mmCIF file of C-alpha atoms and ligand atoms in Angstrom:
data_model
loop_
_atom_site.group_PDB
_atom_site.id
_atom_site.type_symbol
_atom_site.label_atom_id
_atom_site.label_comp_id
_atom_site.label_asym_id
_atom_site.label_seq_id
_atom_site.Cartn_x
_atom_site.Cartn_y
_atom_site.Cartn_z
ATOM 1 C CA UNK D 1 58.694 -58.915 155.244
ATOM 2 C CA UNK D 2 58.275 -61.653 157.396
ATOM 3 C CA UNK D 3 55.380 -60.828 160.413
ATOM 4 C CA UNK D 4 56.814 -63.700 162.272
ATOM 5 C CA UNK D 5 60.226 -65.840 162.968
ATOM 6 C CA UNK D 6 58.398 -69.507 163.541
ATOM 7 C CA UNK D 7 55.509 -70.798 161.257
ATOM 8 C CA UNK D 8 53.711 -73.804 161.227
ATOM 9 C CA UNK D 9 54.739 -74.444 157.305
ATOM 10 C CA UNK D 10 57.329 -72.742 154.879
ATOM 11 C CA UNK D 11 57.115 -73.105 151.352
ATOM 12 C CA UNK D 12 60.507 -72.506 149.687
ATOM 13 C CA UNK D 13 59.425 -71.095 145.909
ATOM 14 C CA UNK D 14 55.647 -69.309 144.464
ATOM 15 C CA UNK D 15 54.963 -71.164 141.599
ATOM 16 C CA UNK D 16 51.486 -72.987 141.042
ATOM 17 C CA UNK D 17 52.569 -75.577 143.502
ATOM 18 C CA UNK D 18 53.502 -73.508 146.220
ATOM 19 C CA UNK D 19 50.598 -71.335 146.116
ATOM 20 C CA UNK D 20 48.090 -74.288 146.178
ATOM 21 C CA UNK D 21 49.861 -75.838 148.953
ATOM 22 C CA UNK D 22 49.864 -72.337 150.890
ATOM 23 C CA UNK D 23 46.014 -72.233 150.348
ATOM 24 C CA UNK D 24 45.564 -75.328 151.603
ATOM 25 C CA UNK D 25 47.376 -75.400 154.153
ATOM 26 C CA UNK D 26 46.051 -71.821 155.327
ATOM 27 C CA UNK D 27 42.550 -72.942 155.073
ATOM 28 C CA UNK D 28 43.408 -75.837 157.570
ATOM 29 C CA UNK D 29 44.236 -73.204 160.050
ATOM 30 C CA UNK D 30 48.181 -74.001 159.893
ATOM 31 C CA UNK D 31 50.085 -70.554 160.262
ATOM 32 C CA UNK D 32 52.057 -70.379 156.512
ATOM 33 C CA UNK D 33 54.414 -67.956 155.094
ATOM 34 C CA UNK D 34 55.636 -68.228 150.885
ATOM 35 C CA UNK D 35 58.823 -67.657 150.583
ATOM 36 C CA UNK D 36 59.656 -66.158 146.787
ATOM 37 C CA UNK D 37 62.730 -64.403 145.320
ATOM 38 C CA UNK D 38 61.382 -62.703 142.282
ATOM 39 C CA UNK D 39 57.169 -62.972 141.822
ATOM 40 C CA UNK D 40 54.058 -65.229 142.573
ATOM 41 C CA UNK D 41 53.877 -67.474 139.759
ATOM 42 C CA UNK D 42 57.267 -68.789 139.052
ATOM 43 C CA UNK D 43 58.126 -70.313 135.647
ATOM 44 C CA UNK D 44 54.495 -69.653 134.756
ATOM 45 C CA UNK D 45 54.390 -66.104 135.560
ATOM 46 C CA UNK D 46 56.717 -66.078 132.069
ATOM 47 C CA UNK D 47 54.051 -67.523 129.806
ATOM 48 C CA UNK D 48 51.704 -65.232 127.945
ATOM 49 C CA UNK D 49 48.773 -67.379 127.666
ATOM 50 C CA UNK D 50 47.636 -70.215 129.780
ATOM 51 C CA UNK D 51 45.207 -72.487 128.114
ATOM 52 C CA UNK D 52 45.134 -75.581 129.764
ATOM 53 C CA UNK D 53 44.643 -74.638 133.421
ATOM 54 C CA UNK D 54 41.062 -75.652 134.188
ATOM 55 C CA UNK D 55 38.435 -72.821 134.869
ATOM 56 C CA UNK D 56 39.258 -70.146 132.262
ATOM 57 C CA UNK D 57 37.268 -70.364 129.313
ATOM 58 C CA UNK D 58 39.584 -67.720 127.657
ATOM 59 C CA UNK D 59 42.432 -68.554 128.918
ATOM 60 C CA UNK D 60 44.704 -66.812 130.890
ATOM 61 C CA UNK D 61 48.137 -64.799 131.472
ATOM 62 C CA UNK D 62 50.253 -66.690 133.742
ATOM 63 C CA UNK D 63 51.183 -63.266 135.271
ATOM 64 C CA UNK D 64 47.816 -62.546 135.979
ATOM 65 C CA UNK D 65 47.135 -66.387 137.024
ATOM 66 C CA UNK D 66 50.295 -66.179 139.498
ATOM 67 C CA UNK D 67 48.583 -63.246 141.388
ATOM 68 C CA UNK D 68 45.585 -64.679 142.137
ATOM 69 C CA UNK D 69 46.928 -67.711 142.834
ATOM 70 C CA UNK D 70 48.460 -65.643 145.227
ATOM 71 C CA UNK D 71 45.611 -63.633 146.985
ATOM 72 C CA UNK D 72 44.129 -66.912 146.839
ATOM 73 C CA UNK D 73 46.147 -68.019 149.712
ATOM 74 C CA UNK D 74 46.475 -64.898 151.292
ATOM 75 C CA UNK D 75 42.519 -64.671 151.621
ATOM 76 C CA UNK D 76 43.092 -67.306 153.910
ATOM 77 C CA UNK D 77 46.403 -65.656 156.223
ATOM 78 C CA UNK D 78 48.868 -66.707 154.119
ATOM 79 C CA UNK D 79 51.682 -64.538 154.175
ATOM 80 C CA UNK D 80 54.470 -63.706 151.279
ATOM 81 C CA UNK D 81 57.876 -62.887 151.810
ATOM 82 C CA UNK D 82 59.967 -61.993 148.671
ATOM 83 C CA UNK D 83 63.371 -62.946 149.845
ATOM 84 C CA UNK D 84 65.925 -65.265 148.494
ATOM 85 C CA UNK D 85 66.335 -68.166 150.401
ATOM 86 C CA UNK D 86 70.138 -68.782 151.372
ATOM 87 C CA UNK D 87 70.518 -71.990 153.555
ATOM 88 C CA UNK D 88 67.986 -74.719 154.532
ATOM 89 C CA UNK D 89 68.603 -77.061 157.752
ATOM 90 C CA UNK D 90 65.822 -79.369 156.858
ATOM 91 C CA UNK D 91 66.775 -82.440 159.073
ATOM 92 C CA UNK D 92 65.618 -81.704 162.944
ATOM 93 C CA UNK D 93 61.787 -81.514 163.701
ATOM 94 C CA UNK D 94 62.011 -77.260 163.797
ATOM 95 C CA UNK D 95 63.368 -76.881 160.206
ATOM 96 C CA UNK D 96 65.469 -73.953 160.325
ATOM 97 C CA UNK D 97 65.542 -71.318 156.807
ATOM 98 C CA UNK D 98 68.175 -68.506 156.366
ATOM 99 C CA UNK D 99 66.606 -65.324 154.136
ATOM 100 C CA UNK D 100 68.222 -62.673 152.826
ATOM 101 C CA UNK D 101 66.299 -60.924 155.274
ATOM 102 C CA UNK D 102 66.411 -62.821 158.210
ATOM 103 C CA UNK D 103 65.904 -66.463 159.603
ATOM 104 C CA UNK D 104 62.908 -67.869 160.038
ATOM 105 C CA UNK D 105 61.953 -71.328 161.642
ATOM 106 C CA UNK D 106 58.905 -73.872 160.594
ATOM 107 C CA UNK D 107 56.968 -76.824 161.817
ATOM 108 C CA UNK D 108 57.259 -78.253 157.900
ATOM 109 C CA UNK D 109 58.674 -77.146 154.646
ATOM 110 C CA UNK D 110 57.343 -77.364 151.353
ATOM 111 C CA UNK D 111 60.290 -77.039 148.652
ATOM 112 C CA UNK D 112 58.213 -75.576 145.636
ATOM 113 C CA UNK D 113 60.976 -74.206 143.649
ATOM 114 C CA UNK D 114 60.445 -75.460 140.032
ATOM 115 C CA UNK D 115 63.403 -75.635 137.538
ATOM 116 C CA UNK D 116 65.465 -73.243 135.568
ATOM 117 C CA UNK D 117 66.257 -72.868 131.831
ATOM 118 C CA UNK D 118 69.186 -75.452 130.780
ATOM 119 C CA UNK D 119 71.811 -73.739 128.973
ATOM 120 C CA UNK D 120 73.191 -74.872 125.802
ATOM 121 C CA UNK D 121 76.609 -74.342 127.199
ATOM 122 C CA UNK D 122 78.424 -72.531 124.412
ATOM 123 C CA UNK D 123 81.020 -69.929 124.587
ATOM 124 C CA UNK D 124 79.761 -66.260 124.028
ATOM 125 C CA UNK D 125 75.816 -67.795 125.450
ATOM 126 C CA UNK D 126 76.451 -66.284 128.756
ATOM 127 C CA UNK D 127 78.169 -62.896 127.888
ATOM 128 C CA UNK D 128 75.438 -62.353 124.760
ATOM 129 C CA UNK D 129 72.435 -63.258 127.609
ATOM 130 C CA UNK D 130 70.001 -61.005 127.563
ATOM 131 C CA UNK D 131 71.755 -59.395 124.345
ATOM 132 C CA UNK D 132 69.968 -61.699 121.334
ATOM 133 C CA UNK D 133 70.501 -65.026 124.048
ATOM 134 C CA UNK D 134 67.169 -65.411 125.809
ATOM 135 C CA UNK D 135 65.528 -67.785 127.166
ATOM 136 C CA UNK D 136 61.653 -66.658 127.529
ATOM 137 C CA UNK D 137 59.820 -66.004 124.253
ATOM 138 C CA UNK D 138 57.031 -64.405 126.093
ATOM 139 C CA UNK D 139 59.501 -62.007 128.186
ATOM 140 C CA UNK D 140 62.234 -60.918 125.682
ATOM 141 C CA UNK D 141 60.194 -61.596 122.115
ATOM 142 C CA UNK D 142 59.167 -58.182 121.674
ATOM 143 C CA UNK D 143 62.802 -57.249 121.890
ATOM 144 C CA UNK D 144 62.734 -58.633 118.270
ATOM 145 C CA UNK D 145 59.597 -58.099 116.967
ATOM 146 C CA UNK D 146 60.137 -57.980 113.032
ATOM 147 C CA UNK D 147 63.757 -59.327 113.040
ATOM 148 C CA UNK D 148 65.135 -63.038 112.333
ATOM 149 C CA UNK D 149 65.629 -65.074 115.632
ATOM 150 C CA UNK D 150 66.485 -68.895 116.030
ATOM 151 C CA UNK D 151 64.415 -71.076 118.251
ATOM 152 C CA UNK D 152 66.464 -74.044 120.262
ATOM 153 C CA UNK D 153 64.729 -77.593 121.282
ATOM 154 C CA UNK D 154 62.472 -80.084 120.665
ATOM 155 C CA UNK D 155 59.739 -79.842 123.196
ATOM 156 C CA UNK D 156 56.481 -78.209 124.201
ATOM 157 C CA UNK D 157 58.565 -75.031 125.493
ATOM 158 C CA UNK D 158 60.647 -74.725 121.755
ATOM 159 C CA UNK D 159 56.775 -75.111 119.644
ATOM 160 C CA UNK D 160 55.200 -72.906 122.038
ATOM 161 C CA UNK D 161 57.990 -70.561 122.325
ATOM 162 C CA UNK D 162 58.408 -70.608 118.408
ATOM 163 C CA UNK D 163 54.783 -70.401 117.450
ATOM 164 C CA UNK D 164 54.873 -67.765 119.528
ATOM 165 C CA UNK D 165 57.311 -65.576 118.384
ATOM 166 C CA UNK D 166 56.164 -66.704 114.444
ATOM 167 C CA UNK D 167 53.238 -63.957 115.110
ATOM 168 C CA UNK D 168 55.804 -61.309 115.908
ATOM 169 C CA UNK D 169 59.118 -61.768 114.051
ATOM 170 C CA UNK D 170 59.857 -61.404 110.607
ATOM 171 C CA UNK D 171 61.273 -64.895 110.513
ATOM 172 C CA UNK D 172 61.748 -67.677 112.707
ATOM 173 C CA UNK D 173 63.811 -70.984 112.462
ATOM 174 C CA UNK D 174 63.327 -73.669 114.633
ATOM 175 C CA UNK D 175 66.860 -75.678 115.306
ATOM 176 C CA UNK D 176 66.157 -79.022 116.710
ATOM 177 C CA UNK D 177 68.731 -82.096 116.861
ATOM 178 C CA UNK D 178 66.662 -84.720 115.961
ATOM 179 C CA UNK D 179 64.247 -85.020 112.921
ATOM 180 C CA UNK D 180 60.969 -84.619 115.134
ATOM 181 C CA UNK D 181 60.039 -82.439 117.915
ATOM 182 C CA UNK D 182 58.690 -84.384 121.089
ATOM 183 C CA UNK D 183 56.075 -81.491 121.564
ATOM 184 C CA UNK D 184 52.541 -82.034 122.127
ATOM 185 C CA UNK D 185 50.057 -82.664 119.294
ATOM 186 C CA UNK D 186 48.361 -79.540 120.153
ATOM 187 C CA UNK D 187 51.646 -77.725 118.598
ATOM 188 C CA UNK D 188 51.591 -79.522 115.515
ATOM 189 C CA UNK D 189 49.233 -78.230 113.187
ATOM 190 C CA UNK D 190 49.784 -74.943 114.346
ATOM 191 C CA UNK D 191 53.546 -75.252 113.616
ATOM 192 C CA UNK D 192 53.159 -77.039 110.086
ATOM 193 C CA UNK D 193 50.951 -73.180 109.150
ATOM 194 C CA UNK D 194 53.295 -71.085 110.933
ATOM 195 C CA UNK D 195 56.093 -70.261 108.356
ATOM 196 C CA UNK D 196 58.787 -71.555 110.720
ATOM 197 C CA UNK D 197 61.597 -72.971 108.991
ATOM 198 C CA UNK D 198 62.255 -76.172 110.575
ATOM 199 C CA UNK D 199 66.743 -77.328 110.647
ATOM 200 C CA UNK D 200 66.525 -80.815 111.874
ATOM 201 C CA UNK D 201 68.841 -83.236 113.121
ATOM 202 C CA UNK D 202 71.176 -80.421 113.633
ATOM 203 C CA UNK D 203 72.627 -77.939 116.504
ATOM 204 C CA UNK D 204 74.038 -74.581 117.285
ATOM 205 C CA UNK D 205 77.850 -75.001 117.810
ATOM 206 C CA UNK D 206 78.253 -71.308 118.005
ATOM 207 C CA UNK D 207 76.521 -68.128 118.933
ATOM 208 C CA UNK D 208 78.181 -65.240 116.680
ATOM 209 C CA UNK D 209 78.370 -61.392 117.999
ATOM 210 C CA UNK D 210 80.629 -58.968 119.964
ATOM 211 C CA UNK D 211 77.913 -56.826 121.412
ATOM 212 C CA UNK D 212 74.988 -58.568 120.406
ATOM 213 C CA UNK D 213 73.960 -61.604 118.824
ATOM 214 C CA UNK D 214 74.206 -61.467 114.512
ATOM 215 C CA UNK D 215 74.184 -65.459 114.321
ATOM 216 C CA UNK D 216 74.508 -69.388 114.686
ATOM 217 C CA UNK D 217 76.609 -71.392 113.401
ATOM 218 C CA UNK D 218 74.535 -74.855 113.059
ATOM 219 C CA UNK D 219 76.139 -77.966 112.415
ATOM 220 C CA UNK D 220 74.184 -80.560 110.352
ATOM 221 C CA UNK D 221 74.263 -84.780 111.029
ATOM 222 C CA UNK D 222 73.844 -85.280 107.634
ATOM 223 C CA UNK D 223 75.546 -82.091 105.809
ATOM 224 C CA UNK D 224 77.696 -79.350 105.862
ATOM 225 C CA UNK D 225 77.627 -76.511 108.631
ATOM 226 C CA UNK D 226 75.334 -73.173 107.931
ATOM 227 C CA UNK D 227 75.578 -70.038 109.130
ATOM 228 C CA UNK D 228 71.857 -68.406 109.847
ATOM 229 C CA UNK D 229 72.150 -64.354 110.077
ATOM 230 C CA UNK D 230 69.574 -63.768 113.445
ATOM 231 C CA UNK D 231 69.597 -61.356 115.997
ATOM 232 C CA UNK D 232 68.723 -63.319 118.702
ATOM 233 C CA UNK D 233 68.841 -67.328 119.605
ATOM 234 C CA UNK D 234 66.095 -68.477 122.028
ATOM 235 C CA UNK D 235 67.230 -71.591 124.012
ATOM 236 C CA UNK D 236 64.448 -73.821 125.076
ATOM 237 C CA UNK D 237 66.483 -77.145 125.560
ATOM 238 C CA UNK D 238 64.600 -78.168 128.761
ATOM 239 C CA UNK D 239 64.939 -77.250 132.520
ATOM 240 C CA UNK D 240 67.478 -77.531 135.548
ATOM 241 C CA UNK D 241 65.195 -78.345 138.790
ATOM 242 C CA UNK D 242 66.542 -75.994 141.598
ATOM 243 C CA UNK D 243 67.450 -78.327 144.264
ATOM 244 C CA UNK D 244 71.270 -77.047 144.567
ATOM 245 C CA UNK D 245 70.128 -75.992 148.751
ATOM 246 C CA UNK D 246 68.986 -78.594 149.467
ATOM 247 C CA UNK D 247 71.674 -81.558 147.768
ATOM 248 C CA UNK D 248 72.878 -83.477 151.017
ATOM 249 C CA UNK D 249 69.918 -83.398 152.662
ATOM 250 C CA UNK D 250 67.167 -84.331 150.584
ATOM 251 C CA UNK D 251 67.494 -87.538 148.269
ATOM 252 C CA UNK D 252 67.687 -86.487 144.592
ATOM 253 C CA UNK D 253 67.342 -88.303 141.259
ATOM 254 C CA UNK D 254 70.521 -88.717 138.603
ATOM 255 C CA UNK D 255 69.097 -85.490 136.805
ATOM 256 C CA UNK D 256 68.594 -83.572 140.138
ATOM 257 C CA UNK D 257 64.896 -83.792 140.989
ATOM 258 C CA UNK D 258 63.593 -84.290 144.793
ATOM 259 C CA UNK D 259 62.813 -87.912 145.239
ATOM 260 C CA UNK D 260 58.842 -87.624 146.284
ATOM 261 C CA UNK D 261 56.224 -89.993 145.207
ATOM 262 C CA UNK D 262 52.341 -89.127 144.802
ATOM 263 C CA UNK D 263 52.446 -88.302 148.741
ATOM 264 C CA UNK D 264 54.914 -85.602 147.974
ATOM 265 C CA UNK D 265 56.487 -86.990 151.444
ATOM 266 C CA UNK D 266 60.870 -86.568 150.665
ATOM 267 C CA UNK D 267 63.223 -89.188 152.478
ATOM 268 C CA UNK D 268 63.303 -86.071 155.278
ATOM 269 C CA UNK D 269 59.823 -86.441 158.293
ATOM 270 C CA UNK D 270 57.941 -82.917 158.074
ATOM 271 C CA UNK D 271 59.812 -81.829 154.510
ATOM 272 C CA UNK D 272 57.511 -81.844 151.487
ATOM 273 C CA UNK D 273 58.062 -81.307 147.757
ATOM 274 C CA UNK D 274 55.675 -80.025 144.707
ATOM 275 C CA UNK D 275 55.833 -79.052 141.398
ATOM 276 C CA UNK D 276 58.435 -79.273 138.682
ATOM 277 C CA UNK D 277 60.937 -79.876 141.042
ATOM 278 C CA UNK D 278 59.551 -83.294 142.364
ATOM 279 C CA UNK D 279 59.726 -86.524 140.664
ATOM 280 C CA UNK D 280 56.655 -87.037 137.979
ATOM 281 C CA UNK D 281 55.524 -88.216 135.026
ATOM 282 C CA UNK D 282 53.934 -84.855 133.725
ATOM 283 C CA UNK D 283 54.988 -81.379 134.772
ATOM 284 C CA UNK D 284 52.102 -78.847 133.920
ATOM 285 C CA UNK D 285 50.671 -76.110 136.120
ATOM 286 C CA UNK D 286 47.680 -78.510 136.755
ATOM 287 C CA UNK D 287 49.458 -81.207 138.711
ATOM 288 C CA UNK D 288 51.949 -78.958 140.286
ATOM 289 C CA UNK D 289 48.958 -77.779 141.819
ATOM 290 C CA UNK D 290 47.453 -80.905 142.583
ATOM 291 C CA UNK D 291 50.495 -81.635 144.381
ATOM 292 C CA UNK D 292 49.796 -78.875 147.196
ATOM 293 C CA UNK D 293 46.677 -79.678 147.738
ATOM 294 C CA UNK D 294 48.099 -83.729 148.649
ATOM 295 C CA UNK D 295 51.158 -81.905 150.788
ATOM 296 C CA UNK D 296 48.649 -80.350 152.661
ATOM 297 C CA UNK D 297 46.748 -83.528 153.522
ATOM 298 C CA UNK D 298 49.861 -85.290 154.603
ATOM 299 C CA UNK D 299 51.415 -82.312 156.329
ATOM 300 C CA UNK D 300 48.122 -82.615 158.620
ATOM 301 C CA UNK D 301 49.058 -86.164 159.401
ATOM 302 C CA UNK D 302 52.650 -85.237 159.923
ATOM 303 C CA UNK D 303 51.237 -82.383 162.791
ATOM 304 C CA UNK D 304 48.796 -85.038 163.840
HETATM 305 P P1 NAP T 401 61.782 -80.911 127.390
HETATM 306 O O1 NAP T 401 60.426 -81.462 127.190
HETATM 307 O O2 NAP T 401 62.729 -81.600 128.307
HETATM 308 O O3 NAP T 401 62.461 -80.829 125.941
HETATM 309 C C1 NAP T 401 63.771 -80.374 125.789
HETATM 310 C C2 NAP T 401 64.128 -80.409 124.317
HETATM 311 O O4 NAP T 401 65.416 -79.836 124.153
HETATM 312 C C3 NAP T 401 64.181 -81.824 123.759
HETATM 313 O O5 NAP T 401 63.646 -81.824 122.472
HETATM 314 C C4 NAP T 401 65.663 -82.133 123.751
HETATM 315 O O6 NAP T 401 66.044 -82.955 122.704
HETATM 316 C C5 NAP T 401 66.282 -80.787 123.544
HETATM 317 N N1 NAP T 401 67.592 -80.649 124.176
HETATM 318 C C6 NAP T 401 67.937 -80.949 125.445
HETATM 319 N N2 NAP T 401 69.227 -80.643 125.686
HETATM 320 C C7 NAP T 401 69.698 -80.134 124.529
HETATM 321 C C8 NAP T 401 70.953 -79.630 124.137
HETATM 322 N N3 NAP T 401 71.990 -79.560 124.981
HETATM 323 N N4 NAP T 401 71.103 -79.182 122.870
HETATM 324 C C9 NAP T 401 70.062 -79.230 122.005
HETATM 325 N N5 NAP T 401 68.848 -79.692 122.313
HETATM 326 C C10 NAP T 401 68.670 -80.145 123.559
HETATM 327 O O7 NAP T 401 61.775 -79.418 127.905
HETATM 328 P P2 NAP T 401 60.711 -78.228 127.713
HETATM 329 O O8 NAP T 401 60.216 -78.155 126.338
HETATM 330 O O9 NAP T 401 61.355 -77.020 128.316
HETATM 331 O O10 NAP T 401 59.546 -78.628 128.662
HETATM 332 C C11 NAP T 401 59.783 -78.809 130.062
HETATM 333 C C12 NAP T 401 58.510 -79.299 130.728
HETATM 334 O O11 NAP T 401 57.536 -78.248 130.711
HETATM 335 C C13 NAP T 401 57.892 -80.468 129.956
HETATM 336 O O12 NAP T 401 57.348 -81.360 130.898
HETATM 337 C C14 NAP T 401 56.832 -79.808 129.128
HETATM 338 O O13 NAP T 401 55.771 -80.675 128.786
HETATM 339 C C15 NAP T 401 56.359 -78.677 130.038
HETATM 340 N N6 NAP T 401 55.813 -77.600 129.200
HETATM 341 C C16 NAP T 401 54.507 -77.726 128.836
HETATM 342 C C17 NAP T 401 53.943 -76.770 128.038
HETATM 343 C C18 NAP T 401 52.506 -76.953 127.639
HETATM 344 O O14 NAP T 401 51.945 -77.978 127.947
HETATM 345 N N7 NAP T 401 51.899 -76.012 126.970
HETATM 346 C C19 NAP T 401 54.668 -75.682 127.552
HETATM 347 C C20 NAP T 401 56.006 -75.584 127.922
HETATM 348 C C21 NAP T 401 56.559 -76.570 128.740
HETATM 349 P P3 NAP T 401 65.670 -84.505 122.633
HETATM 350 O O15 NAP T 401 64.256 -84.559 122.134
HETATM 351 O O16 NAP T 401 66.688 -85.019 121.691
HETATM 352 O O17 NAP T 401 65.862 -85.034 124.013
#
């Protein structure tokens, strides 16, 4: 619950970004409270292993990782409320913030909230979610440990998310509509020893199942369409950044991201925005990060 109704700085989501931006700020002697619906962490707080966030020579579970990130800031008076934030009025200088458990008022806001799984948009995907549709390998893969699941995408989330579930399931194909993934060499070699039976240049037209998922129909660029027999489909076709709130207010990009350059300042005075959800060139838990750490530094020239 929320200790007070006015704070120097609110930051809207608990991801890597808004956790380092809470610390600083905190440690700068601002009065902060983290605003998060579900648990410190955000998107990461769904991967198993962390390997490429600085400092952990074993890596790390982004579970674990979104904890400390937030006692991190609460060592320093941050506070955490886990509400879900309904409204925003983000234009006067006191920017005003309706929870589900009350309204709360701030110097400056930090919108932290990342981005959401895209949907493929077919028929049955929403009434088979969380029946064989998922969207989180490390969440929902044990669900099929030993079974035959399809893998969606082309990125860093589909290679991880299939190399992944390659160690678990009896068999896993990775449907991708080009004839190339865009992933990260680190995936590759891993991938080419994994088993995974690659379907390029193709796409799931149709999730089959009345209860639960039994299979995809995939339809080929350059052949006929195939049924594949699976019990569930994991969708990793990219994110959704969750700036819905805040659309009017803040400027956004064609695809939906806050408008914020290396400053992290929006087109709004005293409104701030890190992570996934901002503008960038790279989104990793590293530079979402980085970004708090610059919010805070030009939140104390915006109090100034
Ligand atoms: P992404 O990089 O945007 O890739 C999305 C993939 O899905 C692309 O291959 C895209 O195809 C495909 N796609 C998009 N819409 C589709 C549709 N409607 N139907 C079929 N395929 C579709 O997304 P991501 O892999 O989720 O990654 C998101 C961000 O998180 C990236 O910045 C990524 O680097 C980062 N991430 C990093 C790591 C890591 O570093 N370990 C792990 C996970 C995620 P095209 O190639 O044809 O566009």
């Amino acid at each position: 619950m929320m200790k007070q109704t006015s704070y120097d700085v609110a930051v809207i989501g608990g991801g890597p970004g808004g956790y380092a931006a809470a610390l600083y700020c905190a440690r700068s002697g601002f009065s902060v409270i983290v605003l998060e619906q579900l648990s410190p962490g955000g998107q990461m707080a769904t991967t198993g292993q962390v390997d490429n966030y600085p400092g952990f020579e074993e890596g790390i579970d982004g579970f674990e990782l979104g904890e400390k990130m937030q006692k991190g800031a609460e060592r320093f008076g941050a506070e955490t409320a886990f509400v879900s934030v309904k409204s925003a009025e983000l234009t006067g200088d006191i920017k005003k913030i309706t929870t589900s458990k009350g309204e709360i008022e701030a110097r400056a806001v930090i919108l932290a909230t990342g981005a959401s799984p895209r949907e493929l948009g077919l028929q049955r995907e929403k009434e088979l979610r969380g029946r064989g549709v998922a969207y989180c390998a490390t969440c929902d893969g044990m669900r099929y440990r030993d079974k035959t699941v399809v893998v969606v995408g082309g990125g860093n989330s589909a290679a991880a998310d299939a190399l992944y579930l390659a160690k678990i399931c009896k068999k896993v194909y990775l449907v991708h509509r080009r004839d190339s993934l865009r992933a990260s060499k680190i995936y590759m070699d891993p991938l080419i020893d994994s088993g995974i039976e690659f379907v390029w240049n193709s796409r799931v037209t149709e999730i089959h199942g009345d209860k639960k998922v039994t299979g995809v129909t995939v339809a080929s660029l350059d052949g006929p369409a195939k049924e594949i027999s699976c019990e569930a489909v994991f969708v990793a076709v990219g994110r959704i950044p969750d700036t819905e709130l805040f659309r009017g207010q803040v400027d956004l990009d064609g695809t939906g991201y806050i408008i914020a350059d290396e400053t992290t300042k929006t087109n709004l005075p005293g409104v701030f925005a890190v992570g996934d959800v901002r503008t960038k060139p790279l989104r990793q838990i590293v530079t979402a990060a980085a970004d708090g750490a610059v919010a805070s530094r030009f939140i104390e020239e915006y109090f100034a």
